[in-house]
């Protein structure tokens, strides 16, 4: 944000570290990331790392336009920023895998897919266009 961006995304995809995860979780993450790349108009490496920071202008846009509260809420927030001409930067972080996960592979994968479809539908309807 100090360099003029309106949103900063922590990204594991920009670092050089090799993270060991269960092959199924890694595959699920890669698949979801590919679907996100089809949804968002910018090619981010990693939108799901967790840490994000937003400028006051981005927060105002997000609060006035967001519609989701599920797993992909942050993808929607990024879409809102992009559609409103706000600058989004992806920055590398060092990430450490923790075995304990609250993600249910089947149920949560379907929820994530549903949310991405909602974002694409909302975007197509112009729901994230500047007011």
XYZ file of C-alpha atoms in Angstrom:
131
model
C 0.000 0.000 0.000
C 2.932 2.295 0.662
C 3.920 2.035 -3.015
C 0.500 3.265 -4.175
C -1.469 0.026 -4.498
C -5.045 -0.108 -3.238
C -4.851 -3.795 -2.369
C -1.925 -6.019 -1.430
C -2.174 -9.805 -1.688
C 0.274 -12.143 0.018
C 1.330 -14.785 -2.488
C 2.977 -18.148 -2.012
C 3.204 -18.400 -5.801
C 5.916 -15.756 -6.114
C 8.370 -17.284 -3.642
C 11.009 -19.907 -4.281
C 10.224 -22.135 -1.324
C 9.024 -25.675 -1.854
C 6.089 -26.448 0.403
C 5.163 -30.022 1.225
C 1.462 -30.717 1.302
C -0.656 -33.779 0.856
C -0.983 -34.413 -2.889
C -4.780 -34.183 -2.760
C -4.769 -30.798 -1.018
C -2.093 -29.507 -3.396
C -4.131 -30.689 -6.381
C -7.291 -29.123 -5.000
C -5.478 -25.809 -4.513
C -4.056 -25.846 -8.029
C -7.451 -26.631 -9.544
C -9.129 -23.848 -7.584
C -6.356 -21.446 -8.591
C -6.904 -22.280 -12.270
C -10.621 -21.631 -11.892
C -9.864 -18.301 -10.222
C -7.629 -17.361 -13.145
C -10.578 -18.006 -15.472
C -12.783 -15.791 -13.298
C -10.512 -12.827 -12.550
C -9.350 -10.549 -15.373
C -5.769 -10.497 -13.993
C -3.357 -13.431 -13.737
C -2.597 -13.634 -10.040
C -0.452 -16.553 -8.895
C -2.153 -17.000 -5.520
C -5.287 -15.335 -4.161
C -5.913 -17.766 -1.307
C -2.861 -17.275 0.912
C -4.956 -15.439 3.461
C -3.194 -12.163 4.153
C -4.554 -9.114 2.352
C -4.470 -5.376 2.986
C -6.746 -2.732 1.480
C -6.725 1.055 1.188
C -9.727 3.048 2.431
C -10.916 3.489 -1.199
C -10.819 -0.279 -1.723
C -12.680 -0.918 1.531
C -15.431 1.528 0.520
C -15.873 -0.219 -2.846
C -15.788 -3.686 -1.266
C -18.312 -2.829 1.456
C -20.739 -1.299 -1.028
C -20.574 -4.138 -3.601
C -19.668 -7.452 -1.975
C -22.305 -10.153 -1.935
C -20.469 -13.325 -0.814
C -19.436 -14.604 2.594
C -18.144 -18.070 1.629
C -14.697 -19.348 0.716
C -14.298 -17.103 -2.316
C -15.228 -13.822 -0.655
C -11.664 -12.606 -1.142
C -11.779 -13.423 -4.863
C -14.897 -11.250 -5.045
C -13.083 -8.468 -3.189
C -10.240 -8.597 -5.717
C -12.754 -8.519 -8.592
C -14.425 -5.449 -7.069
C -11.064 -3.684 -6.805
C -10.133 -4.512 -10.382
C -13.510 -3.514 -11.832
C -13.299 -0.201 -9.998
C -9.883 0.675 -11.395
C -8.051 0.096 -8.130
C -4.457 -1.137 -8.200
C -3.884 -4.646 -6.828
C -0.356 -5.909 -6.098
C 0.726 -9.429 -5.313
C 3.715 -9.732 -2.963
C 5.766 -12.815 -2.050
C 5.547 -14.285 1.442
C 7.171 -17.239 3.110
C 4.530 -19.774 3.988
C 4.630 -22.759 6.322
C 2.239 -25.658 5.922
C 0.170 -26.706 8.948
C -1.265 -30.221 8.837
C -4.496 -29.386 10.661
C -6.994 -28.193 8.082
C -10.650 -27.298 8.360
C -11.264 -27.706 4.631
C -13.547 -30.586 3.690
C -12.328 -31.720 0.284
C -15.662 -32.486 -1.382
C -18.142 -30.213 0.391
C -15.883 -27.135 0.420
C -14.712 -27.688 -3.161
C -18.334 -27.529 -4.288
C -18.898 -24.371 -2.222
C -15.816 -22.756 -3.763
C -16.998 -23.607 -7.262
C -20.472 -22.241 -6.483
C -18.946 -18.984 -5.219
C -16.761 -18.589 -8.318
C -19.806 -19.092 -10.522
C -21.660 -16.437 -8.511
C -18.756 -14.011 -8.943
C -18.668 -14.628 -12.693
C -22.460 -14.174 -12.890
C -22.388 -10.984 -10.793
C -19.557 -9.616 -12.903
C -21.396 -10.414 -16.134
C -24.464 -8.560 -14.801
C -22.290 -5.512 -14.004
C -22.641 -5.828 -10.231
C -19.011 -4.828 -9.673
C -18.948 -1.877 -12.085
C -18.081 1.540 -10.651
C -21.025 3.522 -9.320
